Tab-separated table of C-alpha atoms in Angstrom:
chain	number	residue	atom	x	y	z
A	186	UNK	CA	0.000	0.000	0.000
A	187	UNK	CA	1.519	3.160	-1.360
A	188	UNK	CA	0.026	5.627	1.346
A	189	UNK	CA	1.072	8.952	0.191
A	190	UNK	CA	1.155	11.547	3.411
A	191	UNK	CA	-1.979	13.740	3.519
A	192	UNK	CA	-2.584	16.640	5.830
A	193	UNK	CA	-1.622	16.153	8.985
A	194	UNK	CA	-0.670	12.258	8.318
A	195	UNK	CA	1.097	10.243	10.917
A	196	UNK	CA	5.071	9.032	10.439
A	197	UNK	CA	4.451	5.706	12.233
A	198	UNK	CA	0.955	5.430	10.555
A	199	UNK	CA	2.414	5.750	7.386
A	200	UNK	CA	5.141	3.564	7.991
A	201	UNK	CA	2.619	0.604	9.726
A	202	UNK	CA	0.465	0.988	6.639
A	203	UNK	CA	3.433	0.395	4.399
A	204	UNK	CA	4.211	-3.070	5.776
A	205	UNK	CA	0.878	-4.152	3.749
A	206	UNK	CA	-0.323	-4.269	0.065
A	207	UNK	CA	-4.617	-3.496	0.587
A	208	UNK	CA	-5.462	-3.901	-3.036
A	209	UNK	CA	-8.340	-1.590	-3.279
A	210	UNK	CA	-10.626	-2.001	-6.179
A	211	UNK	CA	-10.686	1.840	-6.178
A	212	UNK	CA	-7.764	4.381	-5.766
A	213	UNK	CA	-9.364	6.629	-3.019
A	214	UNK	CA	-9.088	3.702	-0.672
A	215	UNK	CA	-5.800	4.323	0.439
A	216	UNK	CA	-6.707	7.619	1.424
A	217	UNK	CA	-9.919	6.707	2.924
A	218	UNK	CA	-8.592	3.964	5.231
A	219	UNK	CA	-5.446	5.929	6.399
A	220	UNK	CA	-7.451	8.715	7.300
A	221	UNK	CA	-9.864	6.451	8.702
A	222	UNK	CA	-7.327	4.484	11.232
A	223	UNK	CA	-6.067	8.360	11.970
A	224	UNK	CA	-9.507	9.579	13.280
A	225	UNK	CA	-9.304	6.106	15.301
A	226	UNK	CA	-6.549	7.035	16.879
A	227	UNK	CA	-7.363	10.563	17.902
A	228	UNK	CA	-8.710	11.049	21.256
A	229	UNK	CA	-11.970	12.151	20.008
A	230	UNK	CA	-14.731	10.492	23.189
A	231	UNK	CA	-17.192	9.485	20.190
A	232	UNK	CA	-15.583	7.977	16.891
A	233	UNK	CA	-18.083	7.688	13.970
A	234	UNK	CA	-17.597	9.087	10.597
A	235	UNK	CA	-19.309	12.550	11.351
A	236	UNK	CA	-16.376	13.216	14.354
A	237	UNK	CA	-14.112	11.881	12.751
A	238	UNK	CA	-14.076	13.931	9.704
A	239	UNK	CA	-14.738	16.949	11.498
A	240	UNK	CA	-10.767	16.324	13.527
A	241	UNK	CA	-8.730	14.605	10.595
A	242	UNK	CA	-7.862	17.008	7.686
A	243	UNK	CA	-8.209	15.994	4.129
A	244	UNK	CA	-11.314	13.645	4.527
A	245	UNK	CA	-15.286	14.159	4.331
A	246	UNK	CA	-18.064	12.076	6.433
A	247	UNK	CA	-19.172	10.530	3.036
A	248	UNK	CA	-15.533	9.484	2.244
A	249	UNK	CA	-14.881	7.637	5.164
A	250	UNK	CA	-18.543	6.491	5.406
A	251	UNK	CA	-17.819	4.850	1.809
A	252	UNK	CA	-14.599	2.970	3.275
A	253	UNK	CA	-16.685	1.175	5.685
A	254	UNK	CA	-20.131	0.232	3.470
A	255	UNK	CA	-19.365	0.007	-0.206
A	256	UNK	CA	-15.099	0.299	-0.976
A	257	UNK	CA	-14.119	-3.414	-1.484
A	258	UNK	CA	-10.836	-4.820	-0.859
A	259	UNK	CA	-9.502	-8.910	-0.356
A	260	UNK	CA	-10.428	-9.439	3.652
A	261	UNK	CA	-8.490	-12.849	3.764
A	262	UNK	CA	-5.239	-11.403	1.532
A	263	UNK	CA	-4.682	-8.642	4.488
A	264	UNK	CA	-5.543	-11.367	7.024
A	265	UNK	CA	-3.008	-13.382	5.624
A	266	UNK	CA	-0.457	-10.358	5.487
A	267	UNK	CA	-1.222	-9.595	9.134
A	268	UNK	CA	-0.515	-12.919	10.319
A	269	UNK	CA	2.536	-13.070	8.747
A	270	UNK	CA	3.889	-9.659	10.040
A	271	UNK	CA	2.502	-11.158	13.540
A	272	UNK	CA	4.512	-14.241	13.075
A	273	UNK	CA	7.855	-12.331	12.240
A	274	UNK	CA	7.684	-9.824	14.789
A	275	UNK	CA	5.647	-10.536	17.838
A	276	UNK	CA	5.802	-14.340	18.369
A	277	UNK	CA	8.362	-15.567	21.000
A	278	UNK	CA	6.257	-18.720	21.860
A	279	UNK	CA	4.815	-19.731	24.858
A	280	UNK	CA	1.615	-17.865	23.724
A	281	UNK	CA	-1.857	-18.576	24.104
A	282	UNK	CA	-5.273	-17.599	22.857
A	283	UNK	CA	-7.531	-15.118	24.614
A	284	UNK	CA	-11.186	-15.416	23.782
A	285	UNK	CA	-13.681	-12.497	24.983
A	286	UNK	CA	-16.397	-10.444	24.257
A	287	UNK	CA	-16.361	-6.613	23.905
A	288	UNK	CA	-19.442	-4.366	24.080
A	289	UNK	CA	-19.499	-0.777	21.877
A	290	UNK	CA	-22.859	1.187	23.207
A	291	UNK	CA	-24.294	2.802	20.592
A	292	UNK	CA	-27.763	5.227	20.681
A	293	UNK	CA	-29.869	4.140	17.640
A	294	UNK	CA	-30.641	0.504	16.246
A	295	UNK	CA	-29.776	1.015	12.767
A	296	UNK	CA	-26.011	-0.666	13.038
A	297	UNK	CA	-25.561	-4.186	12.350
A	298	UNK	CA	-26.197	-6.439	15.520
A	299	UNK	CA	-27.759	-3.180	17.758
A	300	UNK	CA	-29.728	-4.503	20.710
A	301	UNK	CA	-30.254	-3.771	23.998
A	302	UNK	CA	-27.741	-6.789	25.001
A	303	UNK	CA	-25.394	-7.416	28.223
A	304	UNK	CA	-22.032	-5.858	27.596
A	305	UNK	CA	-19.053	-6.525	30.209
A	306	UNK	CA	-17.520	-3.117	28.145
A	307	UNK	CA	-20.531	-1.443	29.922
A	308	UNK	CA	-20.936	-3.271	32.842
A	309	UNK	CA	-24.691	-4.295	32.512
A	310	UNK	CA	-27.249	-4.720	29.978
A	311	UNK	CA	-27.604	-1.541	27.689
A	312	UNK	CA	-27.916	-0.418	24.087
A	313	UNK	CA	-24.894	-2.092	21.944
A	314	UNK	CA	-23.431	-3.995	19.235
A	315	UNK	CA	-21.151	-7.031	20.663
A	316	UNK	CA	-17.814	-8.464	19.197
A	317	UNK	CA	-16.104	-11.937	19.926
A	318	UNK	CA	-12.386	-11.167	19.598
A	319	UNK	CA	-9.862	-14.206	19.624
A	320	UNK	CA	-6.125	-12.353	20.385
A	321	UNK	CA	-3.109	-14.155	20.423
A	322	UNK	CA	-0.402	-13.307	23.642
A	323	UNK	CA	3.179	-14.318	24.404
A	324	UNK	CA	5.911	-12.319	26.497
A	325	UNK	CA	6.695	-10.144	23.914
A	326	UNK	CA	3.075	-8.482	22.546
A	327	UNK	CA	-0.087	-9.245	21.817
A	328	UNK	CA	-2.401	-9.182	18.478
A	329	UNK	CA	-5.534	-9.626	17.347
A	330	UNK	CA	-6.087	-12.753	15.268
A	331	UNK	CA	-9.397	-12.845	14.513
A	332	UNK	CA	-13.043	-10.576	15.374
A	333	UNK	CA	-16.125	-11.431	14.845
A	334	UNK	CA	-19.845	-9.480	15.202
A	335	UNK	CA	-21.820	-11.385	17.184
A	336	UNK	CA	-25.554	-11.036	15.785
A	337	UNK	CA	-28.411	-11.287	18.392
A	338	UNK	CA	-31.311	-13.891	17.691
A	339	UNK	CA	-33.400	-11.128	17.196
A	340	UNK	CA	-31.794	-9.746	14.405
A	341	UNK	CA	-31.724	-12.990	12.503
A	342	UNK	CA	-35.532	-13.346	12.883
A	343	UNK	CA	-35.852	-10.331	10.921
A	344	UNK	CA	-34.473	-11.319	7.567
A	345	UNK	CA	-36.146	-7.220	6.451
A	346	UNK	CA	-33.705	-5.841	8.911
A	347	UNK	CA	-30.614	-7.885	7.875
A	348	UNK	CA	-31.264	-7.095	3.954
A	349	UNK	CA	-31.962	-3.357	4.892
A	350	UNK	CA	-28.319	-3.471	6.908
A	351	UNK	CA	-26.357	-5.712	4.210
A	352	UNK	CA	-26.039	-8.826	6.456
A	353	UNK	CA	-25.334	-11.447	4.302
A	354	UNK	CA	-28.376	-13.920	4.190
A	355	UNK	CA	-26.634	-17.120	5.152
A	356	UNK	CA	-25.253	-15.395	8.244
A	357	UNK	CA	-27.589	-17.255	11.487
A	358	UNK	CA	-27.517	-17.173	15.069
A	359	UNK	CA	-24.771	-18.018	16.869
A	360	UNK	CA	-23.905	-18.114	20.495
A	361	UNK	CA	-20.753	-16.440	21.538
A	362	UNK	CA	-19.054	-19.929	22.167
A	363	UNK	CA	-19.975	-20.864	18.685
A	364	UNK	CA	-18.558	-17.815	17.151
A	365	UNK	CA	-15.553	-18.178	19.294
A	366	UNK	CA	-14.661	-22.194	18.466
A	367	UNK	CA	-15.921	-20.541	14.601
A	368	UNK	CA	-12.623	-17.974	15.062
């Protein structure tokens, strides 16, 4: 990935970003996602598109919006690339997998997997989308290896709502467990 610095870019960004080839069907991509993973790491107390493109010069709402819903690029080549970098630089041995769930609260019920669900992020049962997140630790670091939306029963009775929110239609109900043996 040929990240070219844009307003107010980030050295170590930059040079993270380099380490990987995202082979984006479209040439604002790069852009997008660089100044997408900068408004993620600003210290703004709600990240969405809107705040996000109101801190981080050079971008727009709908440009960054676009990265997330419509700009395609190959998932399981940048998995691949990930795991690789992981294996060269953070593995010591000795590691283990770390299973868990983590709660985002959100206000409306338009995002994929929104219900009023129990989130240990939150502490209690609130408004939120959850995530199963399989990380792998040794001594040295730790890294994600694999995340995956966990999508309440109630969303998968309402095939409407999934179509209306692009959730693929062979996507079904899983328990967290499941997802997590799935990862």
């Amino acid at each position: 990935m040929n990240i070219h610095a844009s307003p107010a870019s980030l050295p170590e960004l930059d040079e993270f970003l380099a380490t990987f080839q995202v082979r984006f069907r479209r040439p604002e991509g790069e852009a997008a996602l660089e100044r997408y993973l900068t408004g993620l790491l600003t210290e703004l107390p709600n990240k969405n598109c809107d705040t996000m493109a109101e801190a981080v010069p050079g971008t727009s709402e709908q440009r960054l919006q676009e990265l997330l819903t419509n700009m395609q690029w190959d998932e399981q080549d940048l998995n691949r690339q990930r795991v690789e970098k992981m294996i060269v630089e953070a593995t010591v041995g000795q590691g283990v997998l770390i299973f868990d769930d983590t709660g985002f609260a959100k206000q409306g019920k338009a995002s994929v997997g929104v219900a009023r669900q129990y989130s240990g992020t939150l502490g209690k049962v609130g408004n939120c989308q959850v995530a199963v997140t399989c990380c792998y630790s040794d001594p040295q670091a730790s890294w994600p290896v694999a995340v995956r939306l966990s999508l309440p029963q109630e969303w998968t009775e309402a095939p409407e709502r999934c179509l209306q929110a692009r959730v693929p239609a062979a996507v079904t109900f899983q328990t967290k467990p499941q997802i997590a043996l799935a990862l």
